[in-house]
CSV table of C-alpha atoms and ligand atoms in Angstrom, one decimal:
chain,number,residue,atom,x,y,z
A,25,MET,CA,48.0,-48.1,-98.4
A,26,ILE,CA,51.7,-47.0,-98.5
A,27,ARG,CA,54.9,-49.3,-97.4
A,28,PHE,CA,57.0,-46.3,-96.3
A,29,TYR,CA,61.0,-47.6,-95.7
A,30,PHE,CA,62.2,-45.7,-92.6
A,31,HIS,CA,65.1,-45.2,-90.6
A,32,PRO,CA,65.0,-42.1,-87.5
A,33,THR,CA,67.4,-40.0,-89.9
A,34,PRO,CA,66.4,-36.5,-91.6
A,35,ASN,CA,65.7,-37.5,-95.0
A,36,PRO,CA,62.8,-40.1,-93.5
A,37,ALA,CA,61.6,-37.8,-91.2
A,38,LYS,CA,60.4,-35.1,-93.7
A,39,ILE,CA,58.0,-38.5,-95.2
A,40,ALA,CA,57.4,-39.1,-91.7
A,41,LEU,CA,55.9,-35.2,-91.2
A,42,PHE,CA,54.1,-35.2,-94.9
A,43,LEU,CA,52.2,-38.7,-94.1
A,44,GLU,CA,51.1,-37.3,-90.8
A,45,GLU,CA,50.5,-34.0,-92.4
A,46,ALA,CA,48.5,-35.7,-94.7
A,47,GLY,CA,46.5,-38.4,-92.7
A,48,LEU,CA,48.0,-41.0,-95.6
A,49,PRO,CA,47.3,-44.6,-94.4
A,50,TYR,CA,51.1,-46.0,-94.3
A,51,GLU,CA,52.9,-48.9,-93.1
A,52,MET,CA,56.3,-48.1,-91.2
A,53,VAL,CA,58.6,-50.8,-92.9
A,54,PRO,CA,61.9,-50.6,-90.8
A,55,VAL,CA,65.8,-50.6,-92.7
A,56,ASP,CA,67.8,-50.2,-90.1
A,57,THR,CA,70.6,-48.7,-92.0
A,58,SER,CA,73.4,-49.6,-89.4
A,59,LYS,CA,72.8,-52.9,-89.8
A,60,GLY,CA,73.0,-53.1,-93.7
A,61,GLU,CA,69.6,-53.8,-94.4
A,62,GLN,CA,69.3,-50.8,-96.8
A,63,HIS,CA,72.0,-53.5,-98.8
A,64,LEU,CA,69.4,-56.3,-98.8
A,65,THR,CA,68.2,-57.3,-102.5
A,66,ALA,CA,64.7,-56.9,-101.7
A,67,PHE,CA,65.0,-53.4,-100.5
A,68,ARG,CA,67.5,-52.3,-103.6
A,69,ALA,CA,64.6,-53.4,-105.9
A,70,ILE,CA,62.4,-50.4,-104.2
A,71,ASN,CA,65.3,-47.9,-103.9
A,72,PRO,CA,68.5,-49.1,-106.3
A,73,ASN,CA,70.7,-45.9,-104.5
A,74,GLY,CA,70.2,-48.5,-100.9
A,75,LYS,CA,69.2,-45.4,-99.3
A,76,VAL,CA,65.9,-44.2,-97.2
A,77,PRO,CA,63.2,-42.9,-97.5
A,78,ALA,CA,61.6,-44.8,-100.2
A,79,ILE,CA,58.0,-45.8,-100.5
A,80,VAL,CA,55.7,-48.5,-102.4
A,81,ASP,CA,52.0,-46.9,-103.1
A,82,THR,CA,50.5,-49.6,-103.7
A,83,GLU,CA,47.6,-48.2,-105.5
A,84,GLY,CA,50.3,-45.7,-108.3
A,85,PRO,CA,49.2,-44.7,-111.3
A,86,GLY,CA,46.7,-46.6,-113.4
A,87,GLY,CA,46.2,-48.4,-110.2
A,88,LYS,CA,49.2,-50.6,-110.0
A,89,GLU,CA,51.7,-50.6,-107.3
A,90,ALA,CA,54.2,-48.2,-107.8
A,91,ARG,CA,57.9,-47.5,-106.0
A,92,VAL,CA,59.2,-43.7,-105.2
A,93,PHE,CA,62.9,-43.3,-103.8
A,94,ASP,CA,64.8,-40.1,-102.8
A,95,SER,CA,62.6,-37.6,-100.3
A,96,THR,CA,62.1,-35.5,-102.6
A,97,ALA,CA,60.5,-37.0,-105.6
A,98,ILE,CA,58.5,-39.0,-102.8
A,99,LEU,CA,57.3,-35.2,-101.2
A,100,ILE,CA,56.5,-34.1,-104.5
A,101,TYR,CA,54.6,-37.5,-105.7
A,102,LEU,CA,52.7,-37.7,-102.1
A,103,ALA,CA,51.8,-34.0,-102.5
A,104,GLU,CA,50.8,-34.5,-106.3
A,105,LYS,CA,48.8,-37.6,-105.3
A,106,THR,CA,46.5,-36.0,-102.6
A,107,GLY,CA,46.5,-32.0,-104.1
A,108,LYS,CA,48.1,-31.3,-100.5
A,109,LEU,CA,50.8,-28.9,-99.2
A,110,LEU,CA,51.8,-27.9,-103.1
A,111,GLY,CA,51.2,-24.6,-102.7
A,112,SER,CA,49.3,-22.4,-105.1
A,113,PRO,CA,50.0,-23.4,-109.4
A,114,GLU,CA,51.4,-19.9,-109.9
A,115,ASP,CA,54.0,-20.7,-106.8
A,116,ARG,CA,54.8,-23.8,-108.7
A,117,PRO,CA,58.4,-22.3,-110.1
A,118,GLU,CA,59.7,-21.3,-107.1
A,119,LEU,CA,58.2,-24.8,-105.3
A,120,LEU,CA,60.5,-26.9,-107.7
A,121,SER,CA,63.3,-24.1,-107.1
A,122,TRP,CA,63.2,-24.4,-103.5
A,123,LEU,CA,62.6,-28.0,-103.5
A,124,LEU,CA,65.8,-28.6,-105.2
A,125,PHE,CA,67.9,-26.0,-103.5
A,126,LEU,CA,67.1,-28.2,-100.4
A,127,ALA,CA,67.6,-31.5,-102.2
A,128,SER,CA,71.2,-31.0,-104.0
A,129,GLY,CA,72.5,-27.9,-101.7
A,130,LEU,CA,71.3,-27.5,-98.2
A,131,GLY,CA,70.8,-31.9,-97.5
A,132,PRO,CA,74.1,-33.0,-98.7
A,133,PHE,CA,76.0,-29.9,-97.4
A,134,SER,CA,74.7,-31.0,-93.9
A,135,GLY,CA,74.8,-34.3,-94.3
A,136,GLN,CA,78.5,-34.0,-95.0
A,137,ALA,CA,79.3,-31.0,-92.4
A,138,VAL,CA,77.8,-34.2,-89.9
A,139,HIS,CA,80.1,-36.9,-91.3
A,140,PHE,CA,82.9,-34.9,-91.3
A,141,GLN,CA,82.7,-33.4,-87.3
A,142,PHE,CA,81.4,-37.0,-85.8
A,143,SER,CA,82.4,-39.7,-88.0
A,144,ALA,CA,85.4,-39.1,-90.3
A,145,PRO,CA,89.0,-39.6,-89.3
A,146,LYS,CA,90.3,-36.3,-86.7
A,147,GLY,CA,93.0,-33.7,-88.6
A,148,LEU,CA,90.6,-33.4,-92.5
A,149,ASP,CA,89.9,-29.7,-91.5
A,150,TYR,CA,89.8,-28.4,-95.2
A,151,ALA,CA,87.0,-31.1,-95.6
A,152,MET,CA,85.0,-30.3,-92.6
A,153,ASN,CA,85.5,-26.4,-92.8
A,154,ARG,CA,84.4,-26.7,-96.4
A,155,TYR,CA,81.1,-28.6,-95.3
A,156,ARG,CA,80.4,-26.6,-92.9
A,157,ARG,CA,80.4,-23.5,-94.2
A,158,GLU,CA,78.5,-24.3,-97.0
A,159,ALA,CA,75.7,-25.9,-95.0
A,160,GLU,CA,76.0,-22.4,-93.0
A,161,ARG,CA,75.9,-20.6,-96.4
A,162,HIS,CA,72.4,-22.4,-97.6
A,163,TYR,CA,71.3,-21.5,-93.8
A,164,GLN,CA,71.9,-17.7,-94.9
A,165,VAL,CA,70.5,-17.8,-98.2
A,166,LEU,CA,67.2,-19.2,-96.9
A,167,ASP,CA,67.0,-16.9,-93.9
A,168,ASP,CA,68.0,-14.0,-96.6
A,169,HIS,CA,64.7,-15.2,-98.6
A,170,LEU,CA,62.6,-15.1,-95.4
A,171,GLU,CA,62.9,-12.0,-94.5
A,172,GLY,CA,59.3,-10.6,-94.7
A,173,ARG,CA,57.9,-14.1,-95.4
A,174,SER,CA,56.2,-16.3,-93.3
A,175,HIS,CA,57.2,-19.6,-95.5
A,176,ILE,CA,59.4,-20.5,-98.2
A,177,VAL,CA,56.9,-20.3,-100.8
A,178,GLY,CA,53.9,-18.1,-101.3
A,179,ASP,CA,52.6,-17.6,-98.1
A,180,ALA,CA,51.3,-21.1,-97.0
A,181,TYR,CA,52.8,-24.0,-95.7
A,182,THR,CA,54.6,-26.4,-98.3
A,183,ILE,CA,56.3,-29.5,-99.0
A,184,ALA,CA,59.4,-27.2,-99.5
A,185,ASP,CA,58.9,-25.9,-95.5
A,186,ILE,CA,58.8,-29.8,-95.0
A,187,SER,CA,62.0,-30.8,-96.6
A,188,ALA,CA,64.0,-28.2,-94.8
A,189,TRP,CA,63.0,-29.0,-91.6
A,190,GLY,CA,64.2,-32.4,-91.9
A,191,TRP,CA,67.6,-31.5,-91.8
A,192,LEU,CA,67.1,-27.8,-89.8
A,193,ASP,CA,65.8,-30.8,-87.3
A,194,ARG,CA,69.9,-31.6,-86.9
A,195,ALA,CA,71.4,-28.2,-87.0
A,196,ALA,CA,72.8,-28.5,-83.6
A,197,TYR,CA,74.9,-31.6,-85.3
A,198,VAL,CA,75.2,-29.6,-88.6
A,199,CYS,CA,76.9,-26.3,-86.7
A,200,LYS,CA,78.7,-28.6,-84.0
A,201,GLY,CA,79.4,-27.0,-80.7
A,202,ALA,CA,77.1,-23.9,-81.0
A,203,ASP,CA,75.2,-23.0,-78.6
A,204,ASP,CA,72.1,-21.7,-80.7
A,205,PRO,CA,73.2,-23.3,-84.1
A,206,LEU,CA,69.6,-21.5,-85.8
A,207,GLY,CA,70.0,-18.3,-83.6
A,208,PRO,CA,72.6,-16.1,-86.5
A,209,TYR,CA,69.6,-16.8,-88.9
A,210,PRO,CA,66.4,-15.4,-87.6
A,211,ASN,CA,64.0,-15.7,-90.1
A,212,LEU,CA,64.9,-19.6,-90.8
A,213,LYS,CA,64.8,-20.0,-86.6
A,214,ARG,CA,61.6,-18.7,-86.7
A,215,LEU,CA,60.4,-21.2,-90.0
A,216,PHE,CA,61.6,-23.8,-87.8
A,217,GLU,CA,60.4,-23.6,-85.0
A,218,THR,CA,57.1,-22.8,-86.6
A,219,VAL,CA,57.0,-25.9,-88.1
A,220,ASP,CA,58.4,-27.8,-85.4
A,221,ALA,CA,55.5,-26.5,-83.5
A,222,ARG,CA,52.8,-28.2,-85.3
A,223,PRO,CA,50.8,-31.6,-83.9
A,224,ALA,CA,51.7,-33.5,-86.9
A,225,VAL,CA,55.5,-33.0,-86.1
A,226,ALA,CA,55.2,-34.5,-82.4
A,227,ARG,CA,53.4,-37.6,-84.3
A,228,ALA,CA,56.3,-37.9,-86.9
A,229,ARG,CA,58.4,-38.0,-84.4
A,230,ASP,CA,57.1,-41.1,-82.7
A,231,VAL,CA,57.2,-43.0,-86.3
A,232,GLY,CA,59.7,-46.1,-85.7
A,233,LYS,CA,60.3,-45.1,-81.8
A,234,ASP,CA,58.7,-48.9,-80.4
A,235,HIS,CA,61.6,-50.2,-83.5
A,236,PRO,CA,64.9,-51.3,-81.2
A,237,PHE,CA,66.8,-49.5,-84.6
A,238,LYS,CA,70.7,-50.5,-83.9
A,239,LYS,CA,72.1,-47.2,-81.9
A,240,VAL,CA,75.8,-48.5,-81.5
A,241,ASN,CA,78.2,-47.2,-84.3
A,242,ASP,CA,80.7,-50.3,-84.4
A,243,GLU,CA,82.6,-51.9,-87.5
A,244,GLU,CA,79.3,-52.9,-88.5
A,245,ALA,CA,77.7,-49.9,-88.7
A,246,ARG,CA,80.5,-48.3,-90.6
A,247,HIS,CA,80.6,-50.8,-93.0
A,248,ALA,CA,77.1,-50.9,-93.7
A,249,LEU,CA,77.1,-46.8,-93.9
A,250,PHE,CA,80.1,-46.0,-95.5
A,251,PRO,CA,81.4,-48.9,-97.6
A,252,SER,CA,82.8,-47.3,-100.2
A,253,ASN,CA,85.3,-46.5,-97.5
A,254,TYR,CA,85.9,-50.4,-97.7
A,255,PRO,CA,86.7,-51.1,-101.4
A,256,SER,CA,87.8,-54.1,-100.7
A,257,ALA,CA,84.9,-55.7,-99.4
A,258,ALA,CA,82.6,-54.4,-102.0
B,10,GSH,N1,69.1,-38.1,-101.6
B,10,GSH,C1,68.1,-39.2,-100.7
B,10,GSH,C2,69.3,-39.6,-99.8
B,10,GSH,C3,69.0,-40.4,-99.1
B,10,GSH,C4,69.7,-40.8,-97.7
B,10,GSH,O1,71.3,-39.9,-97.6
B,10,GSH,N2,69.0,-41.1,-96.5
B,10,GSH,C5,70.2,-41.6,-95.3
B,10,GSH,C6,69.1,-41.1,-94.3
B,10,GSH,S1,69.0,-39.8,-94.0
B,10,GSH,C7,70.7,-43.1,-95.8
B,10,GSH,O2,69.6,-43.8,-96.0
B,10,GSH,N3,71.9,-43.1,-94.9
B,10,GSH,C8,72.5,-44.8,-94.7
B,10,GSH,C9,73.2,-44.8,-96.2
B,10,GSH,O3,73.6,-44.1,-96.7
B,10,GSH,O4,73.3,-46.5,-95.9
B,10,GSH,C10,67.2,-39.0,-100.0
B,10,GSH,O5,66.7,-37.2,-100.0
B,10,GSH,O6,66.3,-39.1,-99.5
């Protein structure tokens, strides 16, 4: 059994999609990051970085309970555990390269682009432009790579496509104000639409639907999500 620590945001969404694709039994454990539940001692024992997603595999290596945190680590762990969505062994160098590109580039730059366009104080144009343009540059790298290819790695659907989907799903926020945010990247748009049409995506989107996650972006939420902005409280 997998315990899946979840909030309805892009990085946990990747794991929801993998679990649904693989048909692994799992129990969703809500972590309401707007209420600060990611900072609770019990959760920090599972992810010392205080972020979602994280999992506990009650039957980890050697039959022992194991924690895994960070979406890319979880995707690799679960893909290796199940033998699913890893692509072919010859493509492993490409898979690792693109997974790390997504984990260290597309994801963080997309996240910061959203932060500076929606949450940061007004007037920080340099930072806003820097992160948005870097996110768009990562879109372009992927779009160029996908020319003449059906998927990011090899010719099959893998965890690299799942990883990309998690953040591409938020392109309208990353590219604030754009009518068709993926329009300038036709190969990337095609990949997103191909993944997004999978039946498992509809199931992944339903994860946590019945839990009353906090939606209000008030002072409590800002303290919980951006604690480094409040050093005196740390
Ligand atoms: N590198 C991490 C990033 C995790 C992350 O930033 N998660 C966000 C949700 S998408 C989160 O927990 N935000 C709440 C917080 O930062 O306190 C991963 O890929 O899992």
